[in-house]
mmCIF file of C-alpha atoms in Angstrom:
data_model
loop_
_atom_site.group_PDB
_atom_site.id
_atom_site.type_symbol
_atom_site.label_atom_id
_atom_site.label_comp_id
_atom_site.label_asym_id
_atom_site.label_seq_id
_atom_site.Cartn_x
_atom_site.Cartn_y
_atom_site.Cartn_z
ATOM 1 C CA UNK A 1276 -16.425 2.005 -8.561
ATOM 2 C CA UNK A 1277 -13.018 2.910 -7.313
ATOM 3 C CA UNK A 1278 -9.904 2.472 -9.392
ATOM 4 C CA UNK A 1279 -6.545 4.031 -10.063
ATOM 5 C CA UNK A 1280 -4.927 3.324 -13.404
ATOM 6 C CA UNK A 1281 -1.202 3.598 -14.056
ATOM 7 C CA UNK A 1282 1.160 2.078 -16.627
ATOM 8 C CA UNK A 1283 2.520 -1.316 -15.661
ATOM 9 C CA UNK A 1284 6.119 -0.690 -16.711
ATOM 10 C CA UNK A 1285 8.403 2.197 -17.604
ATOM 11 C CA UNK A 1286 12.062 2.109 -18.606
ATOM 12 C CA UNK A 1287 14.312 5.152 -18.519
ATOM 13 C CA UNK A 1288 17.982 5.974 -18.777
ATOM 14 C CA UNK A 1289 20.117 6.965 -15.811
ATOM 15 C CA UNK A 1290 20.251 10.752 -15.492
ATOM 16 C CA UNK A 1291 17.052 11.269 -17.471
ATOM 17 C CA UNK A 1292 13.581 12.393 -16.379
ATOM 18 C CA UNK A 1293 10.591 10.062 -16.210
ATOM 19 C CA UNK A 1294 6.901 10.726 -15.608
ATOM 20 C CA UNK A 1295 4.522 8.128 -14.191
ATOM 21 C CA UNK A 1296 0.871 8.923 -14.772
ATOM 22 C CA UNK A 1297 -2.146 7.997 -12.686
ATOM 23 C CA UNK A 1298 -5.806 8.460 -13.490
ATOM 24 C CA UNK A 1299 -8.327 7.796 -10.796
ATOM 25 C CA UNK A 1300 -11.971 7.160 -10.244
ATOM 26 C CA UNK A 1301 -12.853 7.204 -6.590
ATOM 27 C CA UNK A 1302 -15.838 7.752 -4.368
ATOM 28 C CA UNK A 1303 -15.134 11.234 -3.057
ATOM 29 C CA UNK A 1304 -11.671 12.672 -3.409
ATOM 30 C CA UNK A 1305 -9.334 13.782 -0.677
ATOM 31 C CA UNK A 1306 -5.962 13.748 -2.369
ATOM 32 C CA UNK A 1307 -3.492 11.559 -4.220
ATOM 33 C CA UNK A 1308 -0.509 9.861 -2.619
ATOM 34 C CA UNK A 1309 2.537 8.182 -4.105
ATOM 35 C CA UNK A 1310 4.475 5.288 -2.587
ATOM 36 C CA UNK A 1311 7.716 3.630 -3.642
ATOM 37 C CA UNK A 1312 8.436 -0.064 -3.167
ATOM 38 C CA UNK A 1313 11.753 -1.743 -3.902
ATOM 39 C CA UNK A 1314 11.723 -5.451 -4.676
ATOM 40 C CA UNK A 1315 11.231 -7.381 -1.457
ATOM 41 C CA UNK A 1316 10.768 -4.177 0.526
ATOM 42 C CA UNK A 1317 7.932 -2.322 2.178
ATOM 43 C CA UNK A 1318 6.120 0.548 0.478
ATOM 44 C CA UNK A 1319 7.382 3.943 1.608
ATOM 45 C CA UNK A 1320 5.591 7.254 1.300
ATOM 46 C CA UNK A 1321 6.873 9.709 -1.301
ATOM 47 C CA UNK A 1322 4.384 12.537 -1.655
ATOM 48 C CA UNK A 1323 0.827 13.707 -1.255
ATOM 49 C CA UNK A 1324 -1.222 16.203 -3.261
ATOM 50 C CA UNK A 1325 -4.463 17.531 -1.835
ATOM 51 C CA UNK A 1326 -4.716 20.521 -4.142
ATOM 52 C CA UNK A 1327 -4.087 21.073 -7.837
ATOM 53 C CA UNK A 1328 -0.543 21.829 -8.831
ATOM 54 C CA UNK A 1329 2.975 20.633 -8.356
ATOM 55 C CA UNK A 1330 4.600 19.506 -5.120
ATOM 56 C CA UNK A 1331 8.378 19.230 -5.197
ATOM 57 C CA UNK A 1332 10.546 17.165 -2.876
ATOM 58 C CA UNK A 1333 14.132 17.032 -4.059
ATOM 59 C CA UNK A 1334 14.411 15.017 -7.257
ATOM 60 C CA UNK A 1335 10.795 13.910 -7.003
ATOM 61 C CA UNK A 1336 7.762 16.020 -7.870
ATOM 62 C CA UNK A 1337 4.091 15.141 -7.928
ATOM 63 C CA UNK A 1338 1.307 16.864 -9.817
ATOM 64 C CA UNK A 1339 -2.455 16.784 -9.441
ATOM 65 C CA UNK A 1340 -5.329 17.998 -11.599
ATOM 66 C CA UNK A 1341 -8.597 17.294 -9.832
ATOM 67 C CA UNK A 1342 -10.681 18.487 -12.778
ATOM 68 C CA UNK A 1343 -9.013 15.829 -14.948
ATOM 69 C CA UNK A 1344 -8.884 13.142 -12.221
ATOM 70 C CA UNK A 1345 -5.221 12.838 -13.083
ATOM 71 C CA UNK A 1346 -1.882 13.047 -11.430
ATOM 72 C CA UNK A 1347 1.704 12.151 -12.102
ATOM 73 C CA UNK A 1348 4.974 11.506 -10.369
ATOM 74 C CA UNK A 1349 8.039 13.086 -11.926
ATOM 75 C CA UNK A 1350 11.481 11.725 -11.175
ATOM 76 C CA UNK A 1351 14.467 13.797 -12.255
ATOM 77 C CA UNK A 1352 18.174 12.954 -12.525
ATOM 78 C CA UNK A 1353 17.325 9.282 -12.409
ATOM 79 C CA UNK A 1354 19.633 7.018 -10.456
ATOM 80 C CA UNK A 1355 19.912 3.253 -10.571
ATOM 81 C CA UNK A 1356 18.533 3.090 -7.036
ATOM 82 C CA UNK A 1357 15.279 4.592 -8.310
ATOM 83 C CA UNK A 1358 14.486 1.248 -9.940
ATOM 84 C CA UNK A 1359 11.392 0.199 -8.006
ATOM 85 C CA UNK A 1360 7.626 0.008 -8.229
ATOM 86 C CA UNK A 1361 5.651 3.212 -7.774
ATOM 87 C CA UNK A 1362 2.049 3.242 -6.621
ATOM 88 C CA UNK A 1363 -0.512 6.003 -6.668
ATOM 89 C CA UNK A 1364 -3.154 5.770 -3.972
ATOM 90 C CA UNK A 1365 -6.241 7.637 -2.836
ATOM 91 C CA UNK A 1366 -8.996 7.274 -0.250
ATOM 92 C CA UNK A 1367 -12.307 6.059 -1.617
ATOM 93 C CA UNK A 1368 -15.543 5.707 0.289
ATOM 94 C CA UNK A 1369 -14.881 3.769 3.488
ATOM 95 C CA UNK A 1370 -11.470 2.568 2.323
ATOM 96 C CA UNK A 1371 -8.646 4.673 3.740
ATOM 97 C CA UNK A 1372 -6.377 4.062 0.757
ATOM 98 C CA UNK A 1373 -6.975 2.302 -2.546
ATOM 99 C CA UNK A 1374 -3.768 1.595 -4.445
ATOM 100 C CA UNK A 1375 -3.141 1.380 -8.148
ATOM 101 C CA UNK A 1376 -1.513 -1.795 -9.466
ATOM 102 C CA UNK A 1377 1.850 -0.050 -9.577
ATOM 103 C CA UNK A 1378 4.334 1.006 -12.227
ATOM 104 C CA UNK A 1379 7.596 -0.874 -12.348
ATOM 105 C CA UNK A 1380 10.399 1.555 -13.200
ATOM 106 C CA UNK A 1381 13.611 0.169 -14.598
ATOM 107 C CA UNK A 1382 16.542 2.572 -14.774
ATOM 108 C CA UNK A 1383 19.187 1.507 -17.268
ATOM 109 C CA UNK A 1384 22.713 2.752 -17.795
ATOM 110 C CA UNK B 1162 12.142 5.289 16.834
ATOM 111 C CA UNK B 1163 11.054 1.762 15.994
ATOM 112 C CA UNK B 1164 9.012 1.220 12.874
ATOM 113 C CA UNK B 1165 6.173 -1.168 12.181
ATOM 114 C CA UNK B 1166 7.171 -4.752 12.834
ATOM 115 C CA UNK B 1167 5.528 -7.926 11.637
ATOM 116 C CA UNK B 1168 5.970 -11.557 12.526
ATOM 117 C CA UNK B 1169 6.696 -14.050 11.274
ATOM 118 C CA UNK B 1170 8.593 -12.755 8.271
ATOM 119 C CA UNK B 1171 7.908 -15.988 6.413
ATOM 120 C CA UNK B 1172 5.266 -18.630 6.988
ATOM 121 C CA UNK B 1173 4.872 -21.873 5.100
ATOM 122 C CA UNK B 1174 1.780 -23.869 5.895
ATOM 123 C CA UNK B 1175 -0.266 -26.692 4.534
ATOM 124 C CA UNK B 1176 -3.619 -26.194 2.915
ATOM 125 C CA UNK B 1177 -6.381 -26.340 5.491
ATOM 126 C CA UNK B 1178 -4.275 -25.142 8.422
ATOM 127 C CA UNK B 1179 -4.957 -21.928 10.329
ATOM 128 C CA UNK B 1180 -2.349 -19.153 10.498
ATOM 129 C CA UNK B 1181 -1.937 -16.046 12.639
ATOM 130 C CA UNK B 1182 -0.009 -13.030 11.464
ATOM 131 C CA UNK B 1183 1.070 -10.340 13.899
ATOM 132 C CA UNK B 1184 1.608 -6.626 13.508
ATOM 133 C CA UNK B 1185 3.194 -4.208 15.976
ATOM 134 C CA UNK B 1186 2.450 -0.631 14.910
ATOM 135 C CA UNK B 1187 4.503 2.450 15.642
ATOM 136 C CA UNK B 1188 3.929 3.515 19.231
ATOM 137 C CA UNK B 1189 1.176 6.123 19.479
ATOM 138 C CA UNK B 1190 -0.336 5.396 16.083
ATOM 139 C CA UNK B 1191 -4.068 4.954 16.481
ATOM 140 C CA UNK B 1192 -4.828 3.665 12.990
ATOM 141 C CA UNK B 1193 -3.657 0.279 11.723
ATOM 142 C CA UNK B 1194 -4.175 -1.262 8.273
ATOM 143 C CA UNK B 1195 -3.818 -4.694 6.703
ATOM 144 C CA UNK B 1196 -3.116 -5.235 3.005
ATOM 145 C CA UNK B 1197 -2.396 -8.223 0.834
ATOM 146 C CA UNK B 1198 0.021 -8.146 -2.088
ATOM 147 C CA UNK B 1199 0.262 -10.985 -4.555
ATOM 148 C CA UNK B 1200 3.429 -11.382 -6.622
ATOM 149 C CA UNK B 1201 3.911 -8.411 -8.929
ATOM 150 C CA UNK B 1202 0.542 -6.949 -8.014
ATOM 151 C CA UNK B 1203 -0.733 -3.896 -6.207
ATOM 152 C CA UNK B 1204 -1.850 -3.691 -2.619
ATOM 153 C CA UNK B 1205 -5.281 -5.093 -1.845
ATOM 154 C CA UNK B 1206 -6.876 -3.404 1.170
ATOM 155 C CA UNK B 1207 -8.208 -5.870 3.738
ATOM 156 C CA UNK B 1208 -9.213 -4.034 6.899
ATOM 157 C CA UNK B 1209 -8.303 -1.116 9.107
ATOM 158 C CA UNK B 1210 -8.586 -0.328 12.788
ATOM 159 C CA UNK B 1211 -9.159 2.997 14.469
ATOM 160 C CA UNK B 1212 -8.178 2.197 18.027
ATOM 161 C CA UNK B 1213 -9.531 -1.289 18.658
ATOM 162 C CA UNK B 1214 -12.495 -0.915 16.324
ATOM 163 C CA UNK B 1215 -12.724 -2.043 12.716
ATOM 164 C CA UNK B 1216 -15.481 0.102 11.183
ATOM 165 C CA UNK B 1217 -15.585 -1.781 7.882
ATOM 166 C CA UNK B 1218 -14.752 -5.454 7.364
ATOM 167 C CA UNK B 1219 -16.010 -5.654 3.794
ATOM 168 C CA UNK B 1220 -12.476 -5.768 2.381
ATOM 169 C CA UNK B 1221 -11.772 -9.167 3.909
ATOM 170 C CA UNK B 1222 -11.773 -11.712 1.033
ATOM 171 C CA UNK B 1223 -13.864 -14.345 2.806
ATOM 172 C CA UNK B 1224 -15.211 -15.343 6.207
ATOM 173 C CA UNK B 1225 -12.030 -17.380 6.707
ATOM 174 C CA UNK B 1226 -10.249 -14.087 7.357
ATOM 175 C CA UNK B 1227 -10.571 -12.236 10.646
ATOM 176 C CA UNK B 1228 -8.582 -9.593 12.464
ATOM 177 C CA UNK B 1229 -8.465 -8.105 15.887
ATOM 178 C CA UNK B 1230 -6.588 -5.406 17.710
ATOM 179 C CA UNK B 1231 -6.192 -5.200 21.433
ATOM 180 C CA UNK B 1232 -5.073 -2.355 23.660
ATOM 181 C CA UNK B 1233 -4.937 -0.046 20.679
ATOM 182 C CA UNK B 1234 -1.625 -1.615 19.735
ATOM 183 C CA UNK B 1235 -0.851 -5.112 18.440
ATOM 184 C CA UNK B 1236 -3.064 -6.608 15.768
ATOM 185 C CA UNK B 1237 -3.417 -10.164 14.540
ATOM 186 C CA UNK B 1238 -4.770 -11.293 11.202
ATOM 187 C CA UNK B 1239 -6.060 -14.859 11.279
ATOM 188 C CA UNK B 1240 -6.687 -16.991 8.228
ATOM 189 C CA UNK B 1241 -8.592 -20.182 8.882
ATOM 190 C CA UNK B 1242 -8.490 -23.263 6.661
ATOM 191 C CA UNK B 1243 -5.868 -21.715 4.391
ATOM 192 C CA UNK B 1244 -6.123 -22.177 0.650
ATOM 193 C CA UNK B 1245 -3.391 -21.936 -1.983
ATOM 194 C CA UNK B 1246 -4.859 -18.676 -3.271
ATOM 195 C CA UNK B 1247 -4.123 -17.137 0.137
ATOM 196 C CA UNK B 1248 -0.413 -17.243 -0.698
ATOM 197 C CA UNK B 1249 0.789 -13.644 -0.775
ATOM 198 C CA UNK B 1250 2.685 -11.039 1.222
ATOM 199 C CA UNK B 1251 0.566 -9.609 4.001
ATOM 200 C CA UNK B 1252 1.510 -6.027 4.812
ATOM 201 C CA UNK B 1253 0.592 -4.038 7.863
ATOM 202 C CA UNK B 1254 0.756 -0.260 8.122
ATOM 203 C CA UNK B 1255 0.025 2.296 10.798
ATOM 204 C CA UNK B 1256 -0.632 6.026 10.876
ATOM 205 C CA UNK B 1257 -1.095 8.651 13.557
ATOM 206 C CA UNK B 1258 -4.798 8.741 12.854
ATOM 207 C CA UNK B 1259 -7.216 7.691 10.172
ATOM 208 C CA UNK B 1260 -7.129 11.127 8.575
ATOM 209 C CA UNK B 1261 -6.833 11.423 4.813
ATOM 210 C CA UNK B 1262 -3.561 13.282 5.047
ATOM 211 C CA UNK B 1263 -1.901 10.884 7.465
ATOM 212 C CA UNK B 1264 1.018 8.980 6.002
ATOM 213 C CA UNK B 1265 0.882 5.230 6.335
ATOM 214 C CA UNK B 1266 4.088 3.552 7.507
ATOM 215 C CA UNK B 1267 4.455 -0.017 6.365
ATOM 216 C CA UNK B 1268 6.029 -3.009 8.005
ATOM 217 C CA UNK B 1269 8.256 -5.471 6.116
ATOM 218 C CA UNK B 1270 5.398 -7.910 5.583
ATOM 219 C CA UNK B 1271 4.783 -11.584 6.187
ATOM 220 C CA UNK B 1272 5.268 -13.826 3.172
ATOM 221 C CA UNK B 1273 2.678 -16.600 3.410
ATOM 222 C CA UNK B 1274 3.040 -19.716 1.309
ATOM 223 C CA UNK B 1275 0.255 -22.290 1.359
ATOM 224 C CA UNK B 1276 1.309 -25.664 -0.006
#
């Protein structure tokens, strides 16, 4: 089958660091993507990992371990505007992108 | 440049009616995708187009759903004889090509409510 598992909810304090994990089981593997979606908004691309290791883009970093079928999104210096849902996604078989169910991040003061 | 646009933004219909949802991709993007998102849920893949062709229609939930794309641009998703379980946000995305590394750019979605 094809599935991506991630926690349903995470709460973190403003200014802190939070890690959102994703484990996947897909048919073939070509890389792991992360998307952000604010309530009522469209998903927007955050990052993509094709190879093992850490990719850094400003306050956001994404990590991939293909041997463990695992990745995570790391958000540093959390801001209130980071409150959103975060989805990991990967191609699987004939499907261009299969999305996880999303992790709802709440940033509190 | 302009992003992906979708119309209508909201659609309320009665059970049993047919609806058409429209997607205008980013100019020059050859790949176009349709997803469905129920409240608080993830994105359910429906179908994608490479040019005007849809190589795999197995993601469509039932034979009441169909999609087409003409001129390598605009796409319409049609739902016939709508049911209440069809209520969801329908999202369209486009990318430069169907490659695994190509970022998908999403439109704002059409919120469909079936009464």
